[in-house]
Amino acid sequence: MRIVQLSDLHLQPPGQRLYGRVDTAACLEAALARIAALAPDLLVISGDLSDRGSATEYAWLDRALAPLSCPVALMPGNHDRRETLRAAFPSQGWTGKDDAPCHRRLDVATGTLLLLDTVVPGQEHGLVDAAALDWLEAACPARTRTLLVMHHPPFSIGVAGMDAIACRGAEALDAWLARHPNVEAVLCGHVHRFVATTFAGRLALTTPSPAHQIALDLDGAPGELAFTLEPGAFLLHLWAPGRPLTTHCVPCAPAPAYRYAALGG
């Protein structure tokens, strides 16, 4: 399977610029054009779909996604509003209703994806609480290959400003994963950078944004964050039977490919 993970769109209507600088609508359009050319089997957008959680932003996102030929699975982030998101995308199949967590189990050809809503309404940080663990326990298959997808990472990335608003409850999630070895990887958004590490002995990744990136400030204080206009990107996960998950970080802007044979190499 080809699974594209896109995250942190912070979408605003066309013509508006986030922070007066970032045309998030244009960035999304560029990302979707590149994604369509890759012919994915599934697109997962792991949170912060909009910047303010407004119906206008979600309506524009719905129109932008309509031409895609693959299924799309959406997750909320801390900038989203669950009730408005549910109203805009009623076919997503999330658990609960209104402002309840938007968890979802998604069974695909290669295995199962567990889309875990880590949002704490009104807060920037995330949380895996007892109710979230109960849902994971009920939803996780016993033996099937499984990927856990979250908005907030439950691990440090080394940027203090983002680590301060990461996912709390990491120790409990670590313990839960220890009992479920079929969960192969933890795939996150939120930090607007590509980061690869391990969590609970599993591959753990964060996804860059197609729009703005968080500046790589390794010496900043917990309350300090800055953004940068480094190129936008997304992740392409190749998940094939009998093979470990393989991930490519793909820039949204394409570049020409030059065949070595044509260059005489």
PDB file of C-alpha atoms in Angstrom:
ATOM      1  CA  MET A   1       0.000   0.000   0.000  1.00  0.00           C
ATOM      2  CA  ARG A   2       0.948   3.596  -0.587  1.00  0.00           C
ATOM      3  CA  ILE A   3      -0.255   5.649   2.360  1.00  0.00           C
ATOM      4  CA  VAL A   4       0.336   9.393   2.218  1.00  0.00           C
ATOM      5  CA  GLN A   5       0.390  11.247   5.523  1.00  0.00           C
ATOM      6  CA  LEU A   6      -0.250  14.963   5.270  1.00  0.00           C
ATOM      7  CA  SER A   7      -0.474  17.118   8.370  1.00  0.00           C
ATOM      8  CA  ASP A   8      -0.820  20.613   9.773  1.00  0.00           C
ATOM      9  CA  LEU A   9      -2.470  22.366   6.850  1.00  0.00           C
ATOM     10  CA  HIS A  10      -3.621  25.296   9.033  1.00  0.00           C
ATOM     11  CA  LEU A  11      -5.948  26.012   6.162  1.00  0.00           C
ATOM     12  CA  GLN A  12      -7.361  29.456   5.632  1.00  0.00           C
ATOM     13  CA  PRO A  13      -9.646  30.469   2.772  1.00  0.00           C
ATOM     14  CA  PRO A  14      -7.954  31.398  -0.522  1.00  0.00           C
ATOM     15  CA  GLY A  15      -6.674  34.962  -0.511  1.00  0.00           C
ATOM     16  CA  GLN A  16      -5.872  34.986   3.207  1.00  0.00           C
ATOM     17  CA  ARG A  17      -2.351  34.516   4.526  1.00  0.00           C
ATOM     18  CA  LEU A  18      -1.505  32.919   7.848  1.00  0.00           C
ATOM     19  CA  TYR A  19       0.627  35.293   9.940  1.00  0.00           C
ATOM     20  CA  GLY A  20       0.420  37.637   6.964  1.00  0.00           C
ATOM     21  CA  ARG A  21       2.952  35.466   5.103  1.00  0.00           C
ATOM     22  CA  VAL A  22       1.797  31.887   4.466  1.00  0.00           C
ATOM     23  CA  ASP A  23      -0.733  31.160   1.705  1.00  0.00           C
ATOM     24  CA  THR A  24      -1.938  27.881   3.210  1.00  0.00           C
ATOM     25  CA  ALA A  25      -4.558  27.311   0.509  1.00  0.00           C
ATOM     26  CA  ALA A  26      -1.943  27.524  -2.239  1.00  0.00           C
ATOM     27  CA  CYS A  27       0.374  25.253  -0.238  1.00  0.00           C
ATOM     28  CA  LEU A  28      -2.370  22.644   0.050  1.00  0.00           C
ATOM     29  CA  GLU A  29      -3.112  22.801  -3.654  1.00  0.00           C
ATOM     30  CA  ALA A  30       0.570  22.189  -4.445  1.00  0.00           C
ATOM     31  CA  ALA A  31       0.705  19.279  -2.014  1.00  0.00           C
ATOM     32  CA  LEU A  32      -2.429  17.648  -3.431  1.00  0.00           C
ATOM     33  CA  ALA A  33      -1.109  17.930  -6.979  1.00  0.00           C
ATOM     34  CA  ARG A  34       2.070  16.097  -5.976  1.00  0.00           C
ATOM     35  CA  ILE A  35       0.099  13.538  -3.980  1.00  0.00           C
ATOM     36  CA  ALA A  36      -2.242  12.777  -6.869  1.00  0.00           C
ATOM     37  CA  ALA A  37       0.749  12.060  -9.118  1.00  0.00           C
ATOM     38  CA  LEU A  38       1.924   9.409  -6.631  1.00  0.00           C
ATOM     39  CA  ALA A  39      -1.398   7.497  -6.930  1.00  0.00           C
ATOM     40  CA  PRO A  40      -1.741   6.658  -3.223  1.00  0.00           C
ATOM     41  CA  ASP A  41      -4.126   4.046  -1.893  1.00  0.00           C
ATOM     42  CA  LEU A  42      -4.989   6.207   1.125  1.00  0.00           C
ATOM     43  CA  LEU A  43      -4.438   9.778   2.308  1.00  0.00           C
ATOM     44  CA  VAL A  44      -4.361  10.403   6.061  1.00  0.00           C
ATOM     45  CA  ILE A  45      -4.377  14.021   7.252  1.00  0.00           C
ATOM     46  CA  SER A  46      -3.204  13.921  10.853  1.00  0.00           C
ATOM     47  CA  GLY A  47      -4.595  17.077  12.387  1.00  0.00           C
ATOM     48  CA  ASP A  48      -4.646  20.866  12.298  1.00  0.00           C
ATOM     49  CA  LEU A  49      -6.677  20.679   9.119  1.00  0.00           C
ATOM     50  CA  SER A  50      -7.740  24.294   9.606  1.00  0.00           C
ATOM     51  CA  ASP A  51      -6.292  27.204  11.517  1.00  0.00           C
ATOM     52  CA  ARG A  52      -9.416  28.313  13.382  1.00  0.00           C
ATOM     53  CA  GLY A  53     -11.733  25.338  13.063  1.00  0.00           C
ATOM     54  CA  SER A  54     -14.305  27.293  11.068  1.00  0.00           C
ATOM     55  CA  ALA A  55     -16.975  25.881   8.780  1.00  0.00           C
ATOM     56  CA  THR A  56     -15.586  28.045   5.956  1.00  0.00           C
ATOM     57  CA  GLU A  57     -12.145  26.481   6.249  1.00  0.00           C
ATOM     58  CA  TYR A  58     -13.555  22.942   6.331  1.00  0.00           C
ATOM     59  CA  ALA A  59     -15.781  23.637   3.343  1.00  0.00           C
ATOM     60  CA  TRP A  60     -12.767  24.758   1.344  1.00  0.00           C
ATOM     61  CA  LEU A  61     -10.852  21.663   2.420  1.00  0.00           C
ATOM     62  CA  ASP A  62     -13.752  19.466   1.302  1.00  0.00           C
ATOM     63  CA  ARG A  63     -13.690  21.068  -2.148  1.00  0.00           C
ATOM     64  CA  ALA A  64      -9.905  20.730  -2.409  1.00  0.00           C
ATOM     65  CA  LEU A  65     -10.016  17.015  -1.560  1.00  0.00           C
ATOM     66  CA  ALA A  66     -12.932  16.167  -3.865  1.00  0.00           C
ATOM     67  CA  PRO A  67     -10.856  15.459  -7.029  1.00  0.00           C
ATOM     68  CA  LEU A  68      -8.702  12.829  -5.302  1.00  0.00           C
ATOM     69  CA  SER A  69      -9.362   9.254  -6.395  1.00  0.00           C
ATOM     70  CA  CYS A  70      -8.209   7.646  -3.130  1.00  0.00           C
ATOM     71  CA  PRO A  71      -9.993   7.471   0.250  1.00  0.00           C
ATOM     72  CA  VAL A  72      -9.183  10.239   2.725  1.00  0.00           C
ATOM     73  CA  ALA A  73      -9.078   9.797   6.511  1.00  0.00           C
ATOM     74  CA  LEU A  74      -9.121  12.954   8.620  1.00  0.00           C
ATOM     75  CA  MET A  75      -8.059  13.555  12.215  1.00  0.00           C
ATOM     76  CA  PRO A  76      -8.437  16.644  14.412  1.00  0.00           C
ATOM     77  CA  GLY A  77      -5.541  18.607  15.850  1.00  0.00           C
ATOM     78  CA  ASN A  78      -5.438  21.302  18.502  1.00  0.00           C
ATOM     79  CA  HIS A  79      -6.454  23.990  15.984  1.00  0.00           C
ATOM     80  CA  ASP A  80      -9.563  22.064  14.918  1.00  0.00           C
ATOM     81  CA  ARG A  81     -13.038  22.054  16.431  1.00  0.00           C
ATOM     82  CA  ARG A  82     -14.547  18.622  16.664  1.00  0.00           C
ATOM     83  CA  GLU A  83     -18.204  19.539  16.381  1.00  0.00           C
ATOM     84  CA  THR A  84     -17.644  21.755  13.325  1.00  0.00           C
ATOM     85  CA  LEU A  85     -15.374  19.131  11.781  1.00  0.00           C
ATOM     86  CA  ARG A  86     -18.008  16.413  12.234  1.00  0.00           C
ATOM     87  CA  ALA A  87     -20.641  18.575  10.581  1.00  0.00           C
ATOM     88  CA  ALA A  88     -18.379  19.235   7.586  1.00  0.00           C
ATOM     89  CA  PHE A  89     -17.325  15.586   7.083  1.00  0.00           C
ATOM     90  CA  PRO A  90     -20.218  13.384   8.270  1.00  0.00           C
ATOM     91  CA  SER A  91     -18.996  10.297   6.401  1.00  0.00           C
ATOM     92  CA  GLN A  92     -15.671   9.952   8.222  1.00  0.00           C
ATOM     93  CA  GLY A  93     -16.930   7.312  10.639  1.00  0.00           C
ATOM     94  CA  TRP A  94     -15.501   8.734  13.845  1.00  0.00           C
ATOM     95  CA  THR A  95     -16.536   7.469  17.247  1.00  0.00           C
ATOM     96  CA  GLY A  96     -18.869   9.527  19.433  1.00  0.00           C
ATOM     97  CA  LYS A  97     -20.699  12.695  18.473  1.00  0.00           C
ATOM     98  CA  ASP A  98     -20.585  16.470  18.957  1.00  0.00           C
ATOM     99  CA  ASP A  99     -17.346  17.312  20.783  1.00  0.00           C
ATOM    100  CA  ALA A 100     -16.454  13.738  21.810  1.00  0.00           C
ATOM    101  CA  PRO A 101     -13.043  12.421  20.664  1.00  0.00           C
ATOM    102  CA  CYS A 102     -12.899  11.588  16.967  1.00  0.00           C
ATOM    103  CA  HIS A 103     -11.213   8.185  17.148  1.00  0.00           C
ATOM    104  CA  ARG A 104     -11.367   5.836  14.175  1.00  0.00           C
ATOM    105  CA  ARG A 105     -10.252   2.314  13.301  1.00  0.00           C
ATOM    106  CA  LEU A 106      -9.482   1.892   9.624  1.00  0.00           C
ATOM    107  CA  ASP A 107      -8.931  -1.573   8.161  1.00  0.00           C
ATOM    108  CA  VAL A 108      -6.974  -1.624   4.914  1.00  0.00           C
ATOM    109  CA  ALA A 109      -5.412  -4.269   2.699  1.00  0.00           C
ATOM    110  CA  THR A 110      -2.144  -4.501   4.645  1.00  0.00           C
ATOM    111  CA  GLY A 111      -3.491  -4.164   8.169  1.00  0.00           C
ATOM    112  CA  THR A 112      -5.184  -1.701  10.521  1.00  0.00           C
ATOM    113  CA  LEU A 113      -4.710   1.983  11.260  1.00  0.00           C
ATOM    114  CA  LEU A 114      -5.771   3.298  14.658  1.00  0.00           C
ATOM    115  CA  LEU A 115      -6.440   7.041  14.385  1.00  0.00           C
ATOM    116  CA  LEU A 116      -6.274   8.314  17.965  1.00  0.00           C
ATOM    117  CA  ASP A 117      -7.679  11.753  18.799  1.00  0.00           C
ATOM    118  CA  THR A 118      -5.298  13.343  21.346  1.00  0.00           C
ATOM    119  CA  VAL A 119      -6.883  16.805  21.407  1.00  0.00           C
ATOM    120  CA  VAL A 120      -7.544  18.603  24.693  1.00  0.00           C
ATOM    121  CA  PRO A 121     -10.126  21.293  23.822  1.00  0.00           C
ATOM    122  CA  GLY A 122      -8.788  24.782  24.419  1.00  0.00           C
ATOM    123  CA  GLN A 123      -5.210  23.564  24.922  1.00  0.00           C
ATOM    124  CA  GLU A 124      -2.216  23.205  22.622  1.00  0.00           C
ATOM    125  CA  HIS A 125      -0.852  20.040  24.225  1.00  0.00           C
ATOM    126  CA  GLY A 126      -2.310  16.583  23.693  1.00  0.00           C
ATOM    127  CA  LEU A 127      -3.305  13.807  26.071  1.00  0.00           C
ATOM    128  CA  VAL A 128      -3.689  10.044  26.065  1.00  0.00           C
ATOM    129  CA  ASP A 129      -5.967   9.452  29.042  1.00  0.00           C
ATOM    130  CA  ALA A 130      -7.687   6.364  30.444  1.00  0.00           C
ATOM    131  CA  ALA A 131     -10.618   6.718  28.034  1.00  0.00           C
ATOM    132  CA  ALA A 132      -8.246   6.866  25.048  1.00  0.00           C
ATOM    133  CA  LEU A 133      -6.454   3.745  26.263  1.00  0.00           C
ATOM    134  CA  ASP A 134      -9.793   1.973  26.672  1.00  0.00           C
ATOM    135  CA  TRP A 135     -10.646   2.810  23.073  1.00  0.00           C
ATOM    136  CA  LEU A 136      -7.252   1.562  21.872  1.00  0.00           C
ATOM    137  CA  GLU A 137      -7.695  -1.668  23.812  1.00  0.00           C
ATOM    138  CA  ALA A 138     -11.106  -2.286  22.262  1.00  0.00           C
ATOM    139  CA  ALA A 139     -10.137  -1.240  18.737  1.00  0.00           C
ATOM    140  CA  CYS A 140      -6.701  -2.809  18.357  1.00  0.00           C
ATOM    141  CA  PRO A 141      -6.732  -6.190  16.598  1.00  0.00           C
ATOM    142  CA  ALA A 142      -4.942  -9.027  18.367  1.00  0.00           C
ATOM    143  CA  ARG A 143      -2.518 -10.081  15.635  1.00  0.00           C
ATOM    144  CA  THR A 144      -3.016  -7.881  12.590  1.00  0.00           C
ATOM    145  CA  ARG A 145      -0.265  -5.464  11.593  1.00  0.00           C
ATOM    146  CA  THR A 146      -1.232  -2.072  12.972  1.00  0.00           C
ATOM    147  CA  LEU A 147      -0.124   1.557  12.713  1.00  0.00           C
ATOM    148  CA  LEU A 148      -0.977   4.088  15.430  1.00  0.00           C
ATOM    149  CA  VAL A 149      -1.612   7.599  14.108  1.00  0.00           C
ATOM    150  CA  MET A 150      -1.800  10.605  16.480  1.00  0.00           C
ATOM    151  CA  HIS A 151      -1.651  14.354  16.110  1.00  0.00           C
ATOM    152  CA  HIS A 152       0.544  15.103  19.139  1.00  0.00           C
ATOM    153  CA  PRO A 153       3.779  13.091  19.471  1.00  0.00           C
ATOM    154  CA  PRO A 154       4.245  11.323  22.815  1.00  0.00           C
ATOM    155  CA  PHE A 155       8.035  11.797  22.567  1.00  0.00           C
ATOM    156  CA  SER A 156      10.534  14.653  22.634  1.00  0.00           C
ATOM    157  CA  ILE A 157      11.817  16.112  19.362  1.00  0.00           C
ATOM    158  CA  GLY A 158      14.505  18.354  20.888  1.00  0.00           C
ATOM    159  CA  VAL A 159      12.749  21.675  20.225  1.00  0.00           C
ATOM    160  CA  ALA A 160      11.720  22.901  23.687  1.00  0.00           C
ATOM    161  CA  GLY A 161       8.794  24.999  22.465  1.00  0.00           C
ATOM    162  CA  MET A 162       7.180  21.975  20.799  1.00  0.00           C
ATOM    163  CA  ASP A 163       8.121  19.508  23.537  1.00  0.00           C
ATOM    164  CA  ALA A 164       6.202  21.702  25.999  1.00  0.00           C
ATOM    165  CA  ILE A 165       2.988  21.095  24.013  1.00  0.00           C
ATOM    166  CA  ALA A 166       3.539  17.447  23.097  1.00  0.00           C
ATOM    167  CA  CYS A 167       1.278  14.584  24.154  1.00  0.00           C
ATOM    168  CA  ARG A 168       0.916  13.859  27.856  1.00  0.00           C
ATOM    169  CA  GLY A 169       0.219  10.372  29.154  1.00  0.00           C
ATOM    170  CA  ALA A 170       3.239   8.970  27.311  1.00  0.00           C
ATOM    171  CA  GLU A 171       4.156   6.496  30.067  1.00  0.00           C
ATOM    172  CA  ALA A 172       0.700   4.901  29.977  1.00  0.00           C
ATOM    173  CA  LEU A 173       0.812   4.705  26.180  1.00  0.00           C
ATOM    174  CA  ASP A 174       4.275   3.151  26.367  1.00  0.00           C
ATOM    175  CA  ALA A 175       2.902   0.487  28.725  1.00  0.00           C
ATOM    176  CA  TRP A 176      -0.059  -0.170  26.416  1.00  0.00           C
ATOM    177  CA  LEU A 177       2.227  -0.601  23.414  1.00  0.00           C
ATOM    178  CA  ALA A 178       4.348  -3.071  25.364  1.00  0.00           C
ATOM    179  CA  ARG A 179       1.292  -5.349  25.449  1.00  0.00           C
ATOM    180  CA  HIS A 180       0.572  -4.951  21.726  1.00  0.00           C
ATOM    181  CA  PRO A 181       3.634  -5.918  19.700  1.00  0.00           C
ATOM    182  CA  ASN A 182       1.615  -5.929  16.480  1.00  0.00           C
ATOM    183  CA  VAL A 183       1.606  -2.102  16.524  1.00  0.00           C
ATOM    184  CA  GLU A 184       4.565  -1.393  14.256  1.00  0.00           C
ATOM    185  CA  ALA A 185       4.898   2.378  14.285  1.00  0.00           C
ATOM    186  CA  VAL A 186       3.636   5.622  15.806  1.00  0.00           C
ATOM    187  CA  LEU A 187       2.928   8.296  13.178  1.00  0.00           C
ATOM    188  CA  CYS A 188       2.371  11.883  14.331  1.00  0.00           C
ATOM    189  CA  GLY A 189       1.943  15.457  13.164  1.00  0.00           C
ATOM    190  CA  HIS A 190       1.863  18.702  15.184  1.00  0.00           C
ATOM    191  CA  VAL A 191       5.540  19.685  15.099  1.00  0.00           C
ATOM    192  CA  HIS A 192       5.793  20.845  11.460  1.00  0.00           C
ATOM    193  CA  ARG A 193       9.066  18.976  10.917  1.00  0.00           C
ATOM    194  CA  PHE A 194      10.169  15.523   9.840  1.00  0.00           C
ATOM    195  CA  VAL A 195      11.577  13.749  12.885  1.00  0.00           C
ATOM    196  CA  ALA A 196      12.482  10.061  13.134  1.00  0.00           C
ATOM    197  CA  THR A 197      13.080   8.345  16.461  1.00  0.00           C
ATOM    198  CA  THR A 198      11.740   5.428  18.499  1.00  0.00           C
ATOM    199  CA  PHE A 199       8.973   5.295  21.088  1.00  0.00           C
ATOM    200  CA  ALA A 200       8.223   2.175  23.134  1.00  0.00           C
ATOM    201  CA  GLY A 201      10.670   0.361  20.883  1.00  0.00           C
ATOM    202  CA  ARG A 202       8.711   1.258  17.731  1.00  0.00           C
ATOM    203  CA  LEU A 203       9.498   3.461  14.786  1.00  0.00           C
ATOM    204  CA  ALA A 204       8.150   6.932  15.601  1.00  0.00           C
ATOM    205  CA  LEU A 205       7.825   9.699  13.013  1.00  0.00           C
ATOM    206  CA  THR A 206       6.474  13.219  12.753  1.00  0.00           C
ATOM    207  CA  THR A 207       5.256  14.731   9.515  1.00  0.00           C
ATOM    208  CA  PRO A 208       6.286  18.092   8.070  1.00  0.00           C
ATOM    209  CA  SER A 209       3.663  20.634   7.048  1.00  0.00           C
ATOM    210  CA  PRO A 210       2.887  21.467   3.423  1.00  0.00           C
ATOM    211  CA  ALA A 211       2.867  25.111   4.519  1.00  0.00           C
ATOM    212  CA  HIS A 212       5.233  26.494   7.188  1.00  0.00           C
ATOM    213  CA  GLN A 213       7.761  24.564   9.275  1.00  0.00           C
ATOM    214  CA  ILE A 214       8.726  25.079  12.904  1.00  0.00           C
ATOM    215  CA  ALA A 215      12.222  26.545  13.082  1.00  0.00           C
ATOM    216  CA  LEU A 216      14.916  24.097  14.198  1.00  0.00           C
ATOM    217  CA  ASP A 217      15.835  25.997  17.364  1.00  0.00           C
ATOM    218  CA  LEU A 218      17.629  23.501  19.586  1.00  0.00           C
ATOM    219  CA  ASP A 219      18.533  26.110  22.201  1.00  0.00           C
ATOM    220  CA  GLY A 220      15.180  27.883  22.653  1.00  0.00           C
ATOM    221  CA  ALA A 221      13.155  28.067  25.853  1.00  0.00           C
ATOM    222  CA  PRO A 222       9.884  26.113  26.340  1.00  0.00           C
ATOM    223  CA  GLY A 223       7.768  29.191  25.681  1.00  0.00           C
ATOM    224  CA  GLU A 224       9.588  30.143  22.482  1.00  0.00           C
ATOM    225  CA  LEU A 225       8.642  29.089  18.963  1.00  0.00           C
ATOM    226  CA  ALA A 226       9.359  30.451  15.522  1.00  0.00           C
ATOM    227  CA  PHE A 227       8.259  29.359  12.070  1.00  0.00           C
ATOM    228  CA  THR A 228      10.206  29.216   8.850  1.00  0.00           C
ATOM    229  CA  LEU A 229       9.295  29.096   5.177  1.00  0.00           C
ATOM    230  CA  GLU A 230      11.410  26.037   4.502  1.00  0.00           C
ATOM    231  CA  PRO A 231       9.860  23.925   1.715  1.00  0.00           C
ATOM    232  CA  GLY A 232       6.650  22.083   2.551  1.00  0.00           C
ATOM    233  CA  ALA A 233       6.522  18.298   2.492  1.00  0.00           C
ATOM    234  CA  PHE A 234       4.564  15.180   3.449  1.00  0.00           C
ATOM    235  CA  LEU A 235       5.303  11.516   4.140  1.00  0.00           C
ATOM    236  CA  LEU A 236       4.749   8.551   1.851  1.00  0.00           C
ATOM    237  CA  HIS A 237       4.522   5.264   3.768  1.00  0.00           C
ATOM    238  CA  LEU A 238       5.049   2.074   1.779  1.00  0.00           C
ATOM    239  CA  TRP A 239       3.364  -0.745   3.703  1.00  0.00           C
ATOM    240  CA  ALA A 240       3.713  -4.074   1.963  1.00  0.00           C
ATOM    241  CA  PRO A 241       3.031  -7.629   3.178  1.00  0.00           C
ATOM    242  CA  GLY A 242       6.147  -9.269   4.574  1.00  0.00           C
ATOM    243  CA  ARG A 243       8.145  -6.027   4.616  1.00  0.00           C
ATOM    244  CA  PRO A 244       8.688  -3.399   7.321  1.00  0.00           C
ATOM    245  CA  LEU A 245       7.117   0.006   6.939  1.00  0.00           C
ATOM    246  CA  THR A 246       9.249   2.182   4.656  1.00  0.00           C
ATOM    247  CA  THR A 247       8.776   5.960   4.645  1.00  0.00           C
ATOM    248  CA  HIS A 248       9.824   8.680   2.216  1.00  0.00           C
ATOM    249  CA  CYS A 249       9.752  12.395   3.000  1.00  0.00           C
ATOM    250  CA  VAL A 250       8.424  14.020  -0.172  1.00  0.00           C
ATOM    251  CA  PRO A 251       8.673  17.769  -0.913  1.00  0.00           C
ATOM    252  CA  CYS A 252       5.463  19.309  -2.202  1.00  0.00           C
ATOM    253  CA  ALA A 253       7.257  21.055  -5.068  1.00  0.00           C
ATOM    254  CA  PRO A 254       8.285  18.562  -7.760  1.00  0.00           C
ATOM    255  CA  ALA A 255      11.628  18.735  -9.536  1.00  0.00           C
ATOM    256  CA  PRO A 256      12.673  17.189 -12.849  1.00  0.00           C
ATOM    257  CA  ALA A 257      14.314  13.772 -12.847  1.00  0.00           C
ATOM    258  CA  TYR A 258      17.383  13.219 -15.060  1.00  0.00           C
ATOM    259  CA  ARG A 259      18.129   9.680 -16.220  1.00  0.00           C
ATOM    260  CA  TYR A 260      21.765   8.767 -15.759  1.00  0.00           C
ATOM    261  CA  ALA A 261      21.883   7.001 -19.110  1.00  0.00           C
ATOM    262  CA  ALA A 262      20.813  10.188 -20.859  1.00  0.00           C
ATOM    263  CA  LEU A 263      23.741  11.991 -19.234  1.00  0.00           C
ATOM    264  CA  GLY A 264      26.260   9.374 -20.269  1.00  0.00           C
ATOM    265  CA  GLY A 265      26.887   8.319 -16.658  1.00  0.00           C
TER     266      GLY A 265
END
